[in-house]
GROMACS .gro file of C-alpha atoms in nm:
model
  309
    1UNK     CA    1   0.417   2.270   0.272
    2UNK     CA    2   0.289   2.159   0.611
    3UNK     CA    3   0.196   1.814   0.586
    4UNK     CA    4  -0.055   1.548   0.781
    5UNK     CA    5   0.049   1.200   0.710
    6UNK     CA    6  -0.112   0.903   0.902
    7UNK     CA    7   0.070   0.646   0.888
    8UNK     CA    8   0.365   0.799   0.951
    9UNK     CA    9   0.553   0.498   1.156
   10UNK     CA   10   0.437   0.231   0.930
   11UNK     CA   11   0.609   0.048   0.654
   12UNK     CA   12   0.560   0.331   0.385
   13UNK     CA   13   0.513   0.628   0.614
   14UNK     CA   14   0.852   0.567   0.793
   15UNK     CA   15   0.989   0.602   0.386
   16UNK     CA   16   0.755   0.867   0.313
   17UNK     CA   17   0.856   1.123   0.568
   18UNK     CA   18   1.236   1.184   0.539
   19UNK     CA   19   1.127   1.191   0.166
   20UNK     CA   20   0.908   1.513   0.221
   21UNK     CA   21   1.164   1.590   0.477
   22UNK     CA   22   1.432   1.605   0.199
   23UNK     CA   23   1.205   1.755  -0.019
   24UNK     CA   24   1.154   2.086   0.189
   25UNK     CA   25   0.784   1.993   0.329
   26UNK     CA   26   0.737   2.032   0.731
   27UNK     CA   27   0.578   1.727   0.861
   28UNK     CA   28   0.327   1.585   1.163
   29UNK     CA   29   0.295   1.228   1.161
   30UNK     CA   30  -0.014   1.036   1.356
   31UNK     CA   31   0.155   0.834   1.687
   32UNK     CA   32  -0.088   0.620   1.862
   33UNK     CA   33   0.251   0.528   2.071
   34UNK     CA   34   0.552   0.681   2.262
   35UNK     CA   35   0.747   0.433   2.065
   36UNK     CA   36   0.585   0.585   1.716
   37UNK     CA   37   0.590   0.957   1.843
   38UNK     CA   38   0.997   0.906   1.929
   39UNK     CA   39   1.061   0.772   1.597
   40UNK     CA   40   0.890   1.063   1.405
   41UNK     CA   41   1.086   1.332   1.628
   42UNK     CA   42   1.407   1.123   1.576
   43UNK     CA   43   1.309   1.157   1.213
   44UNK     CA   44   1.236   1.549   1.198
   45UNK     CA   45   0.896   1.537   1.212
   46UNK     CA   46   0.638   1.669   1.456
   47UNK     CA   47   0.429   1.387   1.648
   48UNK     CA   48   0.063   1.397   1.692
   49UNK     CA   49  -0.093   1.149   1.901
   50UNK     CA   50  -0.377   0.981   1.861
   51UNK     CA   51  -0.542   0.689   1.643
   52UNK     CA   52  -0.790   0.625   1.354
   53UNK     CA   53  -1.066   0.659   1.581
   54UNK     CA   54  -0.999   0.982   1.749
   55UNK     CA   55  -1.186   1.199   1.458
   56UNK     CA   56  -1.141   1.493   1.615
   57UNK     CA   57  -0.733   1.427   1.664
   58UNK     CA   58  -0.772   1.364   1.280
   59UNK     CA   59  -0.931   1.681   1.221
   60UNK     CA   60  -0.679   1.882   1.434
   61UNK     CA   61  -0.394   1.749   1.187
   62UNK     CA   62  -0.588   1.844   0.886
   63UNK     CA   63  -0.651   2.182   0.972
   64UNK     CA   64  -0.320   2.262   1.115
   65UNK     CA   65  -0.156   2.094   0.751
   66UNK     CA   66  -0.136   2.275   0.405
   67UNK     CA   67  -0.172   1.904   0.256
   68UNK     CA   68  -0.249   1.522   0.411
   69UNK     CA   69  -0.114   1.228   0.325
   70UNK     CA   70  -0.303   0.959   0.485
   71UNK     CA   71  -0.144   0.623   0.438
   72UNK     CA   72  -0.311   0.435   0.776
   73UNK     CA   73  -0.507   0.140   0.806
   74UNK     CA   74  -0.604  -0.140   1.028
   75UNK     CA   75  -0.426  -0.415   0.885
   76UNK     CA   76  -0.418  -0.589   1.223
   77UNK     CA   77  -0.756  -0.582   1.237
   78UNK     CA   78  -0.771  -0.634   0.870
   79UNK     CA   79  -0.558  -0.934   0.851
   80UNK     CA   80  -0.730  -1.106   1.189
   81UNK     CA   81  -1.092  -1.115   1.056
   82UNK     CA   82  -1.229  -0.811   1.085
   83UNK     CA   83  -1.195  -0.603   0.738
   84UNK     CA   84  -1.512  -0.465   0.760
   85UNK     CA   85  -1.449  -0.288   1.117
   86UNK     CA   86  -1.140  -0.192   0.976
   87UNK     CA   87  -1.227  -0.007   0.625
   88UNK     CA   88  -1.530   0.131   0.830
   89UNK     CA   89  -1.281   0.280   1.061
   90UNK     CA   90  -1.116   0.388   0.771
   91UNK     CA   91  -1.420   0.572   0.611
   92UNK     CA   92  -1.456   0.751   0.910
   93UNK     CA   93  -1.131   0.889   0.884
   94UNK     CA   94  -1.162   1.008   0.516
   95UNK     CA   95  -1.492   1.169   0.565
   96UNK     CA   96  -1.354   1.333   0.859
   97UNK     CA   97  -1.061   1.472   0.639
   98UNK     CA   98  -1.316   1.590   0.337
   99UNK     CA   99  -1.487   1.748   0.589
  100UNK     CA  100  -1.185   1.985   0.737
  101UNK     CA  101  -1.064   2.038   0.376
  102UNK     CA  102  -1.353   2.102   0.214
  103UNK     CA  103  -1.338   2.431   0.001
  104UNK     CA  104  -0.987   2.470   0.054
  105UNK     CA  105  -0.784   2.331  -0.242
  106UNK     CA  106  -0.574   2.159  -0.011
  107UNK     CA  107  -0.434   1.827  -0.158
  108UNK     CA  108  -0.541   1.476  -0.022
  109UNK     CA  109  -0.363   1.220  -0.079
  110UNK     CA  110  -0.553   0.824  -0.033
  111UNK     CA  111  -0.347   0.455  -0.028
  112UNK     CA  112  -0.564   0.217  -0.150
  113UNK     CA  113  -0.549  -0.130  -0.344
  114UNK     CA  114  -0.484  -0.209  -0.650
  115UNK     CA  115  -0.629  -0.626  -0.645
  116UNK     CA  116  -0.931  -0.723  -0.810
  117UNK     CA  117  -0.969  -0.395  -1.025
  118UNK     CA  118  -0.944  -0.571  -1.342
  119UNK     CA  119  -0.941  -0.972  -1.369
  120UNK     CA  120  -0.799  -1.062  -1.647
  121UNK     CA  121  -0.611  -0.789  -1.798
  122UNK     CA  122  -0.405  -0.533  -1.668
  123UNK     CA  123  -0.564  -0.273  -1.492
  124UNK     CA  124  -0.527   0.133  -1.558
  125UNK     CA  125  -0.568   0.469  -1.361
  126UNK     CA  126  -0.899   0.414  -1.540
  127UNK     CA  127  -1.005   0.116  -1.382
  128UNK     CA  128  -1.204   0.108  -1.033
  129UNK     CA  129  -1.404   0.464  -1.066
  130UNK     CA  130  -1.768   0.296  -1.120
  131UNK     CA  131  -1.950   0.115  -0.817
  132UNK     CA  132  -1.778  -0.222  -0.739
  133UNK     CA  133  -1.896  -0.558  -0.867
  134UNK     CA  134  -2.178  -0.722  -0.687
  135UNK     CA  135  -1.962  -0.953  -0.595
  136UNK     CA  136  -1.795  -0.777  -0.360
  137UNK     CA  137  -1.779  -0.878  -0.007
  138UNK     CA  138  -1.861  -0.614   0.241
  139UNK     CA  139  -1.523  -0.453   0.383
  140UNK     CA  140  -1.384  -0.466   0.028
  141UNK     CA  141  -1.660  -0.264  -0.121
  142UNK     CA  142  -1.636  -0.014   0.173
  143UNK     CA  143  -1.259   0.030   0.088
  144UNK     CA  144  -1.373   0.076  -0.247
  145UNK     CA  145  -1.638   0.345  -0.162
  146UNK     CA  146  -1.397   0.489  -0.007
  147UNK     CA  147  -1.190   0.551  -0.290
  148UNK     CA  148  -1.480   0.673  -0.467
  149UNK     CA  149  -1.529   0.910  -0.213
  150UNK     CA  150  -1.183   1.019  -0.204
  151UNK     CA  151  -1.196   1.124  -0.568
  152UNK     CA  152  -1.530   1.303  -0.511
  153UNK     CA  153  -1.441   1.537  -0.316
  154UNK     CA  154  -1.288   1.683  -0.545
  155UNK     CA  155  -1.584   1.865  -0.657
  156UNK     CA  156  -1.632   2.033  -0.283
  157UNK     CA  157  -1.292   2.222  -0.308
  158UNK     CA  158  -0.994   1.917  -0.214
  159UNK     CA  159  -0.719   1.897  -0.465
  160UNK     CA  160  -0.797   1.463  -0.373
  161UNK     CA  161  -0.636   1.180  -0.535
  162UNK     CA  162  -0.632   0.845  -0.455
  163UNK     CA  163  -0.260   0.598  -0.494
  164UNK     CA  164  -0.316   0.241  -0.516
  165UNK     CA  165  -0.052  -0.004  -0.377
  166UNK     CA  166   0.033  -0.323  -0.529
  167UNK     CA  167   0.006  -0.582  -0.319
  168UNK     CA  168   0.372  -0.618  -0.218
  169UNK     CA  169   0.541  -0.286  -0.146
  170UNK     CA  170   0.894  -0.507  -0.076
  171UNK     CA  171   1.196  -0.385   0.062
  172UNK     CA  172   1.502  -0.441   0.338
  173UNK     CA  173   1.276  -0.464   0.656
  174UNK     CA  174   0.976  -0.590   0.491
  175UNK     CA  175   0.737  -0.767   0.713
  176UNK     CA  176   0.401  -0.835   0.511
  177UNK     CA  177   0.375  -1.020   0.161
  178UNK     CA  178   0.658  -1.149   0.063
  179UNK     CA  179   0.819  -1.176   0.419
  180UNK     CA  180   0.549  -1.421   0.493
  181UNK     CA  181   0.591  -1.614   0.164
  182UNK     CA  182   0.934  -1.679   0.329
  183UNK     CA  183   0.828  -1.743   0.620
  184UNK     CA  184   0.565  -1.985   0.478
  185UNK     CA  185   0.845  -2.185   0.298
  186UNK     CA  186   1.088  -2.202   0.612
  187UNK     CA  187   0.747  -2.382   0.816
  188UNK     CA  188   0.667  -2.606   0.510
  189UNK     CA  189   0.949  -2.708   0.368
  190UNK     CA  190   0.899  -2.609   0.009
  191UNK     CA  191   0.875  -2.273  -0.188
  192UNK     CA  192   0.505  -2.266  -0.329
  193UNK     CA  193   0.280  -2.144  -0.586
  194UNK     CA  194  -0.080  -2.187  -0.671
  195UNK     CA  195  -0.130  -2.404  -1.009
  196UNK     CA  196   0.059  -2.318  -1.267
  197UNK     CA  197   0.211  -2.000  -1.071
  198UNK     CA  198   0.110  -1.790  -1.400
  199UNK     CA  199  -0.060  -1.549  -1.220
  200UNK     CA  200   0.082  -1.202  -1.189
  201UNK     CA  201   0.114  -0.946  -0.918
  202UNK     CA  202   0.268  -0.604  -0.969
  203UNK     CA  203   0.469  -0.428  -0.728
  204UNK     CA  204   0.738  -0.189  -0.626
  205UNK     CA  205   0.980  -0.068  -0.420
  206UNK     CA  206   0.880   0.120  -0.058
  207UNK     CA  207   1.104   0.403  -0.158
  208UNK     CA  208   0.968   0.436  -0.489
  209UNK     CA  209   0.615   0.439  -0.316
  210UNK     CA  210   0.712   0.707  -0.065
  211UNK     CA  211   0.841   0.925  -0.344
  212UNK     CA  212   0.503   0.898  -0.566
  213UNK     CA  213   0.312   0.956  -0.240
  214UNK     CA  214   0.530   1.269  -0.257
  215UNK     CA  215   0.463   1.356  -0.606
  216UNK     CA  216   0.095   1.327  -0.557
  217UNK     CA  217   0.089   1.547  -0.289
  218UNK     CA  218   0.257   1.802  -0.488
  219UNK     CA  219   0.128   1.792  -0.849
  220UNK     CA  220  -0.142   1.536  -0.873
  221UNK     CA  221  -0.486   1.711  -0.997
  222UNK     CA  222  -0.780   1.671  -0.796
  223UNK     CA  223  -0.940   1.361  -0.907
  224UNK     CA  224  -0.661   1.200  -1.022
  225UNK     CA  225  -0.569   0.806  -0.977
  226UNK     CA  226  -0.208   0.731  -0.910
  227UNK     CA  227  -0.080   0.370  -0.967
  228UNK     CA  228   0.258   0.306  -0.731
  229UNK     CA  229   0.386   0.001  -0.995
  230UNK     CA  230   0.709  -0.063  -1.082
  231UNK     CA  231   0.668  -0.444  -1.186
  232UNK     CA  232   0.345  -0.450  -1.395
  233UNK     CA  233   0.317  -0.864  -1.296
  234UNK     CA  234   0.572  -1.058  -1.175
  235UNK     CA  235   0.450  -1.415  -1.213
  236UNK     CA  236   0.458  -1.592  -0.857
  237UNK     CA  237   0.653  -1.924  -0.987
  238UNK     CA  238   0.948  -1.680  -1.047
  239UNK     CA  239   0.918  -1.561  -0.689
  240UNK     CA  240   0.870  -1.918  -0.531
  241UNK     CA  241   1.183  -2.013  -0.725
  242UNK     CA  242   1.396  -1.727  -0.608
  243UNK     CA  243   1.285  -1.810  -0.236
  244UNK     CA  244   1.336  -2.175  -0.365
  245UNK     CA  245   1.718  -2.105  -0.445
  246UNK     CA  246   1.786  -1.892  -0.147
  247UNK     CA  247   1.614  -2.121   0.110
  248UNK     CA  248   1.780  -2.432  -0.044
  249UNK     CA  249   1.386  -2.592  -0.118
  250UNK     CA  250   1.184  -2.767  -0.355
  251UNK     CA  251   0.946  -2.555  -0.556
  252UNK     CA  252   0.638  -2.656  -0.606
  253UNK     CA  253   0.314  -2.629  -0.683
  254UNK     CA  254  -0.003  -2.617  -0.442
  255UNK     CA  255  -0.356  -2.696  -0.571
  256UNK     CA  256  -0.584  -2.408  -0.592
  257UNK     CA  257  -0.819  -2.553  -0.346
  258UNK     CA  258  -0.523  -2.608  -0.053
  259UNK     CA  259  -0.414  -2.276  -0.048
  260UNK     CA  260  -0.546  -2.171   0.265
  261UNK     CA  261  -0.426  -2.469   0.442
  262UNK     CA  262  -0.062  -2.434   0.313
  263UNK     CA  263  -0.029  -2.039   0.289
  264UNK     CA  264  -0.237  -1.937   0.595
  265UNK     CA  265  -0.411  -1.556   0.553
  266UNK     CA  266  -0.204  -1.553   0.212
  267UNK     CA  267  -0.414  -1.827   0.059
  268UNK     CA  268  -0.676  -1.577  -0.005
  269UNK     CA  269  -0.430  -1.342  -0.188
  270UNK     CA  270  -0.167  -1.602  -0.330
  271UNK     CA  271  -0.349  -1.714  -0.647
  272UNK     CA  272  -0.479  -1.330  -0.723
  273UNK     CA  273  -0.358  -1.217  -1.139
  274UNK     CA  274  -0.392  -0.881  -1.075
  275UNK     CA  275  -0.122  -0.712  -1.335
  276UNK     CA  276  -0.140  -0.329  -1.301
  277UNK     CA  277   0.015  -0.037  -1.510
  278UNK     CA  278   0.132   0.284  -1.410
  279UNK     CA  279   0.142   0.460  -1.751
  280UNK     CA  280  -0.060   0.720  -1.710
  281UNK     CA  281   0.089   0.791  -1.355
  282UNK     CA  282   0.402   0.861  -1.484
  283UNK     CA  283   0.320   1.104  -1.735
  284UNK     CA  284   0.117   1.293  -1.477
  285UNK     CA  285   0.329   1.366  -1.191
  286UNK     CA  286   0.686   1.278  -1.368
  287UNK     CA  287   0.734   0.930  -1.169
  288UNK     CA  288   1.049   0.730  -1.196
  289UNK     CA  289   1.093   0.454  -1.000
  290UNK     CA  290   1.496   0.412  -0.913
  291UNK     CA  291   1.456   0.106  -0.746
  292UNK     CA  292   1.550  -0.272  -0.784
  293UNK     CA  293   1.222  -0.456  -0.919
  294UNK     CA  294   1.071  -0.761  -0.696
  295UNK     CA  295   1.336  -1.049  -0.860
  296UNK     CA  296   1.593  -0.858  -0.794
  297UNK     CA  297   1.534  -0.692  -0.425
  298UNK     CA  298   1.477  -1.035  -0.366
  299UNK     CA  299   1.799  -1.186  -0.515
  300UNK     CA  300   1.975  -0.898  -0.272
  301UNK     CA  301   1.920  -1.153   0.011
  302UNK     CA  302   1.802  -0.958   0.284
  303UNK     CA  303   1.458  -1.155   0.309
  304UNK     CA  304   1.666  -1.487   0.408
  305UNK     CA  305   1.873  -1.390   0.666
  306UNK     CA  306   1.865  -1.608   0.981
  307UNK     CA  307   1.509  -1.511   1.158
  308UNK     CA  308   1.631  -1.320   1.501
  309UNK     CA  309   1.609  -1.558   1.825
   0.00000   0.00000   0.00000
């Protein structure tokens, strides 16, 4: 199969593209850089330039591709204030991508979230597919509609699916969640959690992602919801004390209402039970994560080595 992945450079794409690679699929990967184009030649891919905003770029990859993968997303953006410019970028790009595969059985595959699907509980495939909560602030719900979207088209002719991430997709090389939980304790002095540090988050391995995002492309039905969890909710006291142990710190606890102050952008995120299964995923598409879980990728060390100079 000929395969569109955005993304392709990033944290998961990087993983995801030797794994189609190895897997027999031809790939072209997104570049908005010479830097990003080189690595996806050095990795056997074909390079595309262009970025989320160049919608007819995006539509160029999809009908050239027998299948897209589209894992991009302004998390820059994102992460610096702007969420709603961001998922409305992102919108753009999936209705772009319905529109070029529409009618075609072509498979579509969607990252998306997996927080704040289910408070409380432990959230399913199941979970998400009615409109969001009134609650929701505005770039969330767009992210969300976008979902929806996602799975919709599968009633104009897309074999869609959408495959929610866990909030920390860890790994050697990691840079986001837990990478700036470290980082966090190094600047503060102490390993931290919010409260009583009962609250869960579920999460697996990068590889493990890139192979589901693989599996979905080839055998999820159209419609379906794919959950990319190997650790249904680890709770985040046992993570502060493994940074805790490695860093040489006190662990401790933070007050709900100081969590912004003490973990920066994470504050908003830190305190989140959001416990996810992938059940149903696995019986779908066959997934088996191979993978360390969180505790012990972190225990491997490679989050504590000396920060370059």
């Amino acid at each position: 199969m000929r395969v569109f992945v955005t993304g392709a450079s990033g944290w998961i794409g990087s993983a995801a593209v030797p794994e189609l690679i190895g897997a027999g699929h031809q790939v072209i990967g997104l570049a908005r850089s010479d830097k990003s184009a080189a690595a996806l030649t050095a990795a056997g891919a074909e390079a595309l330039r262009g970025t989320l905003d160049d919608l007819d770029v995006l539509r160029e990859g999809a009908a050239a591709s027998d299948g897209v993968i589209h894992l991009a997303f302004k998390h820059d953006l994102a992460f610096s204030g702007g969420f709603e410019a961001a998922a409305d970028a992102d919108r753009r790009a999936v209705e772009t991508f319905g529109e070029a595969l529409a009618g075609s059985d072509r498979p579509f595959v969607l990252a998306s979230g997996l927080v704040g699907l289910a408070p409380g509980r432990v959230a399913t495939e199941e979970d998400g597919r009615g409109p969001a909560p009134d609650s929701t602030p505005a770039g969330p719900r767009t992210r969300y509609g976008t979902a929806l979207l996602t799975l919709s088209l599968a009633s104009r002719g897309v074999r869609s699916s959408v495959l929610r991430l866990p909030p920390t997709v860890y790994g050697d090389g990691d840079y986001a969640f837990m990478a700036a939980l470290v980082g966090v304790a190094r600047e503060k002095g102490v390993s931290g959690y919010v409260g009583d540090g009962s609250n869960r988050w579920p999460g697996t391995h990068r590889l493990d992602a890139a192979n589901l995002f693989r599996l979905g492309l080839e055998k999820a039905p159209a419609g379906s919801v794919l959950h990319a969890v190997t650790d249904e909710g680890v709770p985040i006291r046992e993570v502060a004390e493994v940074i805790g142990r490695h860093l040489d710190l006190p662990v401790v606890s933070i007050a709900p209402e100081d969590a912004g102050e003490h973990f920066g952008w994470l504050g908003a995120f830190i305190g989140a039970d959001a416990p996810a299964s992938s059940a149903l995923t696995r019986e779908l598409v066959g997934w088996q994560p191979t993978q360390p879980g969180l505790l012990d990728d972190l225990d491997k060390g490679h989050y504590f080595r000396a920060p370059s100079a």
